[in-house]
């Protein structure tokens, strides 16, 4: 399912025009990204949480060049599905 | 950040009324859950993908009762952030 598919489905079932639905979803995704980029998690009851995880520094091998490289500590975005979501997919 | 915070932010920046924004987001989350429940992944360019992962069967120990339990193969919802999202949070 793509963004366009979701926009049509939402527009069809809510009666809200497609342009407004698309604009809302684009802004939603932008807001979630900006929130996590500024270190603030996003909690959506009944769906899940978008959270920031920290990956500690680690050494990795570049096999082709046979060298060791250090991957510095960094943050990654992650999603924790709500229990009801887990149950629905099980 | 909560659902209410996101609804106000989207409404403020798009000019779309809060009720329509909330209805769109609720329907979005419902559509994603239903899609994954029916085994169909959801791909949102520039944000990420909601996918179904399969966990194979495994044995686990119930330490308090000192018994072994079999956890059958099951599916879980997961989210793979897009590269641009990863870069923004790093």
mmCIF file of C-alpha atoms in Angstrom:
data_model
loop_
_atom_site.group_PDB
_atom_site.id
_atom_site.type_symbol
_atom_site.label_atom_id
_atom_site.label_comp_id
_atom_site.label_asym_id
_atom_site.label_seq_id
_atom_site.Cartn_x
_atom_site.Cartn_y
_atom_site.Cartn_z
ATOM 1 C CA UNK A 1 0.000 0.000 0.000
ATOM 2 C CA UNK A 2 1.385 3.410 -0.961
ATOM 3 C CA UNK A 3 0.759 6.952 0.238
ATOM 4 C CA UNK A 4 -1.635 7.541 -2.674
ATOM 5 C CA UNK A 5 -3.616 4.408 -1.775
ATOM 6 C CA UNK A 6 -3.934 5.553 1.838
ATOM 7 C CA UNK A 7 -4.989 9.074 0.830
ATOM 8 C CA UNK A 8 -7.789 7.708 -1.386
ATOM 9 C CA UNK A 9 -8.987 5.303 1.292
ATOM 10 C CA UNK A 10 -9.070 8.014 3.977
ATOM 11 C CA UNK A 11 -10.773 10.513 1.652
ATOM 12 C CA UNK A 12 -13.390 7.916 0.611
ATOM 13 C CA UNK A 13 -14.266 6.866 4.151
ATOM 14 C CA UNK A 14 -14.166 10.302 5.837
ATOM 15 C CA UNK A 15 -15.487 12.456 2.992
ATOM 16 C CA UNK A 16 -12.565 14.860 3.492
ATOM 17 C CA UNK A 17 -11.108 16.047 0.160
ATOM 18 C CA UNK A 18 -7.919 14.319 -1.022
ATOM 19 C CA UNK A 19 -5.827 17.519 -1.050
ATOM 20 C CA UNK A 20 -6.534 18.148 2.656
ATOM 21 C CA UNK A 21 -5.875 14.496 3.540
ATOM 22 C CA UNK A 22 -2.545 14.520 1.685
ATOM 23 C CA UNK A 23 -1.525 17.839 3.229
ATOM 24 C CA UNK A 24 -2.390 16.535 6.720
ATOM 25 C CA UNK A 25 -0.397 13.306 6.239
ATOM 26 C CA UNK A 26 2.636 15.121 4.793
ATOM 27 C CA UNK A 27 2.598 17.520 7.745
ATOM 28 C CA UNK A 28 2.147 14.596 10.170
ATOM 29 C CA UNK A 29 5.254 12.816 8.841
ATOM 30 C CA UNK A 30 7.237 16.055 8.843
ATOM 31 C CA UNK A 31 6.179 16.814 12.435
ATOM 32 C CA UNK A 32 7.165 13.326 13.640
ATOM 33 C CA UNK A 33 10.570 13.583 11.937
ATOM 34 C CA UNK A 34 11.226 17.070 13.325
ATOM 35 C CA UNK A 35 10.127 16.004 16.815
ATOM 36 C CA UNK A 36 12.510 13.041 16.887
ATOM 37 C CA UNK A 37 15.298 15.116 15.353
ATOM 38 C CA UNK A 38 14.949 17.476 18.323
ATOM 39 C CA UNK A 39 15.023 14.503 20.698
ATOM 40 C CA UNK A 40 11.316 14.463 21.601
ATOM 41 C CA UNK A 41 9.451 11.133 21.286
ATOM 42 C CA UNK A 42 5.947 10.942 19.799
ATOM 43 C CA UNK A 43 3.250 8.884 21.586
ATOM 44 C CA UNK A 44 0.111 7.839 19.654
ATOM 45 C CA UNK A 45 -2.305 5.939 21.925
ATOM 46 C CA UNK A 46 -3.643 2.772 20.310
ATOM 47 C CA UNK A 47 -1.032 2.854 17.533
ATOM 48 C CA UNK A 48 2.473 3.132 18.963
ATOM 49 C CA UNK A 49 5.388 5.391 19.817
ATOM 50 C CA UNK A 50 8.068 6.891 17.603
ATOM 51 C CA UNK A 51 11.154 7.045 19.806
ATOM 52 C CA UNK A 52 14.818 7.987 19.566
ATOM 53 C CA UNK A 53 17.272 5.168 20.345
ATOM 54 C CA UNK A 54 20.994 5.643 20.995
ATOM 55 C CA UNK A 55 23.459 3.224 19.391
ATOM 56 C CA UNK A 56 26.745 3.113 21.304
ATOM 57 C CA UNK A 57 30.121 3.423 19.597
ATOM 58 C CA UNK A 58 31.368 0.204 18.005
ATOM 59 C CA UNK A 59 34.272 -1.026 15.904
ATOM 60 C CA UNK A 60 33.524 -2.589 12.534
ATOM 61 C CA UNK A 61 35.817 -4.199 9.935
ATOM 62 C CA UNK A 62 36.050 -3.049 6.342
ATOM 63 C CA UNK A 63 36.690 -6.513 4.921
ATOM 64 C CA UNK A 64 37.623 -5.389 1.409
ATOM 65 C CA UNK A 65 40.266 -2.953 2.693
ATOM 66 C CA UNK A 66 41.045 -5.136 5.726
ATOM 67 C CA UNK A 67 40.853 -2.178 8.082
ATOM 68 C CA UNK A 68 39.033 -1.521 11.336
ATOM 69 C CA UNK A 69 36.684 1.454 11.452
ATOM 70 C CA UNK A 70 35.077 3.079 14.477
ATOM 71 C CA UNK A 71 31.359 3.827 14.179
ATOM 72 C CA UNK A 72 30.746 6.690 16.645
ATOM 73 C CA UNK A 73 27.764 6.739 19.025
ATOM 74 C CA UNK A 74 24.669 7.862 17.124
ATOM 75 C CA UNK A 75 20.871 8.102 17.410
ATOM 76 C CA UNK A 76 18.281 6.274 15.310
ATOM 77 C CA UNK A 77 14.498 6.642 14.972
ATOM 78 C CA UNK A 78 12.490 3.617 16.054
ATOM 79 C CA UNK A 79 8.811 2.624 16.383
ATOM 80 C CA UNK A 80 7.261 0.642 19.239
ATOM 81 C CA UNK A 81 3.842 -0.705 18.238
ATOM 82 C CA UNK A 82 1.040 -0.501 20.824
ATOM 83 C CA UNK A 83 -0.240 -3.805 22.317
ATOM 84 C CA UNK A 84 -3.525 -3.537 20.409
ATOM 85 C CA UNK A 85 -1.535 -3.188 17.158
ATOM 86 C CA UNK A 86 0.562 -6.260 18.042
ATOM 87 C CA UNK A 87 -2.574 -8.263 18.826
ATOM 88 C CA UNK A 88 -4.229 -7.267 15.545
ATOM 89 C CA UNK A 89 -1.219 -8.423 13.461
ATOM 90 C CA UNK A 90 -0.201 -11.562 15.427
ATOM 91 C CA UNK B 1 4.583 14.894 21.975
ATOM 92 C CA UNK B 2 1.048 13.468 22.035
ATOM 93 C CA UNK B 3 -1.666 13.031 19.398
ATOM 94 C CA UNK B 4 -3.335 16.264 20.614
ATOM 95 C CA UNK B 5 -0.072 18.194 20.241
ATOM 96 C CA UNK B 6 0.386 16.913 16.705
ATOM 97 C CA UNK B 7 -3.214 17.740 15.742
ATOM 98 C CA UNK B 8 -2.813 21.350 16.934
ATOM 99 C CA UNK B 9 0.527 21.758 15.157
ATOM 100 C CA UNK B 10 -0.833 20.400 11.856
ATOM 101 C CA UNK B 11 -4.024 22.472 12.119
ATOM 102 C CA UNK B 12 -2.043 25.646 12.899
ATOM 103 C CA UNK B 13 0.410 25.237 10.007
ATOM 104 C CA UNK B 14 -2.042 23.985 7.337
ATOM 105 C CA UNK B 15 -5.141 25.950 8.336
ATOM 106 C CA UNK B 16 -7.188 22.742 8.178
ATOM 107 C CA UNK B 17 -9.671 22.526 11.078
ATOM 108 C CA UNK B 18 -8.686 20.334 14.034
ATOM 109 C CA UNK B 19 -11.624 17.971 13.688
ATOM 110 C CA UNK B 20 -10.670 17.083 10.105
ATOM 111 C CA UNK B 21 -7.001 16.689 11.046
ATOM 112 C CA UNK B 22 -7.877 14.360 13.940
ATOM 113 C CA UNK B 23 -10.278 12.332 11.802
ATOM 114 C CA UNK B 24 -7.632 11.978 9.071
ATOM 115 C CA UNK B 25 -4.938 10.838 11.523
ATOM 116 C CA UNK B 26 -7.265 8.364 13.275
ATOM 117 C CA UNK B 27 -8.238 6.893 9.904
ATOM 118 C CA UNK B 28 -4.559 6.810 8.845
ATOM 119 C CA UNK B 29 -3.564 4.763 11.903
ATOM 120 C CA UNK B 30 -6.560 2.467 11.468
ATOM 121 C CA UNK B 31 -5.738 1.934 7.772
ATOM 122 C CA UNK B 32 -2.090 1.097 8.538
ATOM 123 C CA UNK B 33 -3.121 -1.398 11.243
ATOM 124 C CA UNK B 34 -5.743 -3.043 9.018
ATOM 125 C CA UNK B 35 -3.302 -3.220 6.110
ATOM 126 C CA UNK B 36 -0.627 -4.976 8.168
ATOM 127 C CA UNK B 37 -3.230 -7.231 9.780
ATOM 128 C CA UNK B 38 -4.144 -8.415 6.284
ATOM 129 C CA UNK B 39 -0.461 -8.945 5.512
ATOM 130 C CA UNK B 40 0.050 -5.927 3.240
ATOM 131 C CA UNK B 41 3.011 -3.601 4.015
ATOM 132 C CA UNK B 42 2.657 0.184 3.865
ATOM 133 C CA UNK B 43 5.334 2.261 2.092
ATOM 134 C CA UNK B 44 5.558 6.013 2.785
ATOM 135 C CA UNK B 45 8.281 7.619 0.642
ATOM 136 C CA UNK B 46 10.543 9.936 2.647
ATOM 137 C CA UNK B 47 9.245 8.617 5.978
ATOM 138 C CA UNK B 48 9.510 4.833 6.132
ATOM 139 C CA UNK B 49 7.729 1.514 5.761
ATOM 140 C CA UNK B 50 5.376 -0.300 8.122
ATOM 141 C CA UNK B 51 6.069 -3.976 7.521
ATOM 142 C CA UNK B 52 5.026 -7.364 8.864
ATOM 143 C CA UNK B 53 7.848 -9.470 10.324
ATOM 144 C CA UNK B 54 7.592 -13.185 11.134
ATOM 145 C CA UNK B 55 9.047 -14.468 14.421
ATOM 146 C CA UNK B 56 9.862 -18.171 14.254
ATOM 147 C CA UNK B 57 8.777 -20.623 16.934
ATOM 148 C CA UNK B 58 11.013 -20.685 20.003
ATOM 149 C CA UNK B 59 11.176 -22.325 23.410
ATOM 150 C CA UNK B 60 11.204 -20.128 26.503
ATOM 151 C CA UNK B 61 11.523 -20.973 30.225
ATOM 152 C CA UNK B 62 8.950 -19.973 32.825
ATOM 153 C CA UNK B 63 11.478 -19.517 35.624
ATOM 154 C CA UNK B 64 8.971 -19.146 38.463
ATOM 155 C CA UNK B 65 7.207 -22.404 37.533
ATOM 156 C CA UNK B 66 10.457 -23.958 36.237
ATOM 157 C CA UNK B 67 8.741 -25.140 33.022
ATOM 158 C CA UNK B 68 9.585 -24.839 29.332
ATOM 159 C CA UNK B 69 6.995 -23.172 27.099
ATOM 160 C CA UNK B 70 6.830 -23.124 23.306
ATOM 161 C CA UNK B 71 6.126 -19.731 21.748
ATOM 162 C CA UNK B 72 4.569 -20.539 18.350
ATOM 163 C CA UNK B 73 5.583 -18.762 15.138
ATOM 164 C CA UNK B 74 3.867 -15.367 14.988
ATOM 165 C CA UNK B 75 3.866 -12.065 13.102
ATOM 166 C CA UNK B 76 4.729 -8.619 14.458
ATOM 167 C CA UNK B 77 4.344 -5.102 13.045
ATOM 168 C CA UNK B 78 7.611 -3.218 12.468
ATOM 169 C CA UNK B 79 8.730 0.129 11.075
ATOM 170 C CA UNK B 80 11.764 0.733 8.837
ATOM 171 C CA UNK B 81 12.658 4.442 8.782
ATOM 172 C CA UNK B 82 13.622 5.965 5.397
ATOM 173 C CA UNK B 83 17.262 7.045 4.914
ATOM 174 C CA UNK B 84 16.327 10.722 5.025
ATOM 175 C CA UNK B 85 14.608 10.123 8.406
ATOM 176 C CA UNK B 86 17.729 8.330 9.725
ATOM 177 C CA UNK B 87 19.948 11.184 8.557
ATOM 178 C CA UNK B 88 17.742 13.805 10.194
ATOM 179 C CA UNK B 89 17.841 12.044 13.596
ATOM 180 C CA UNK B 90 21.503 10.827 13.600
#
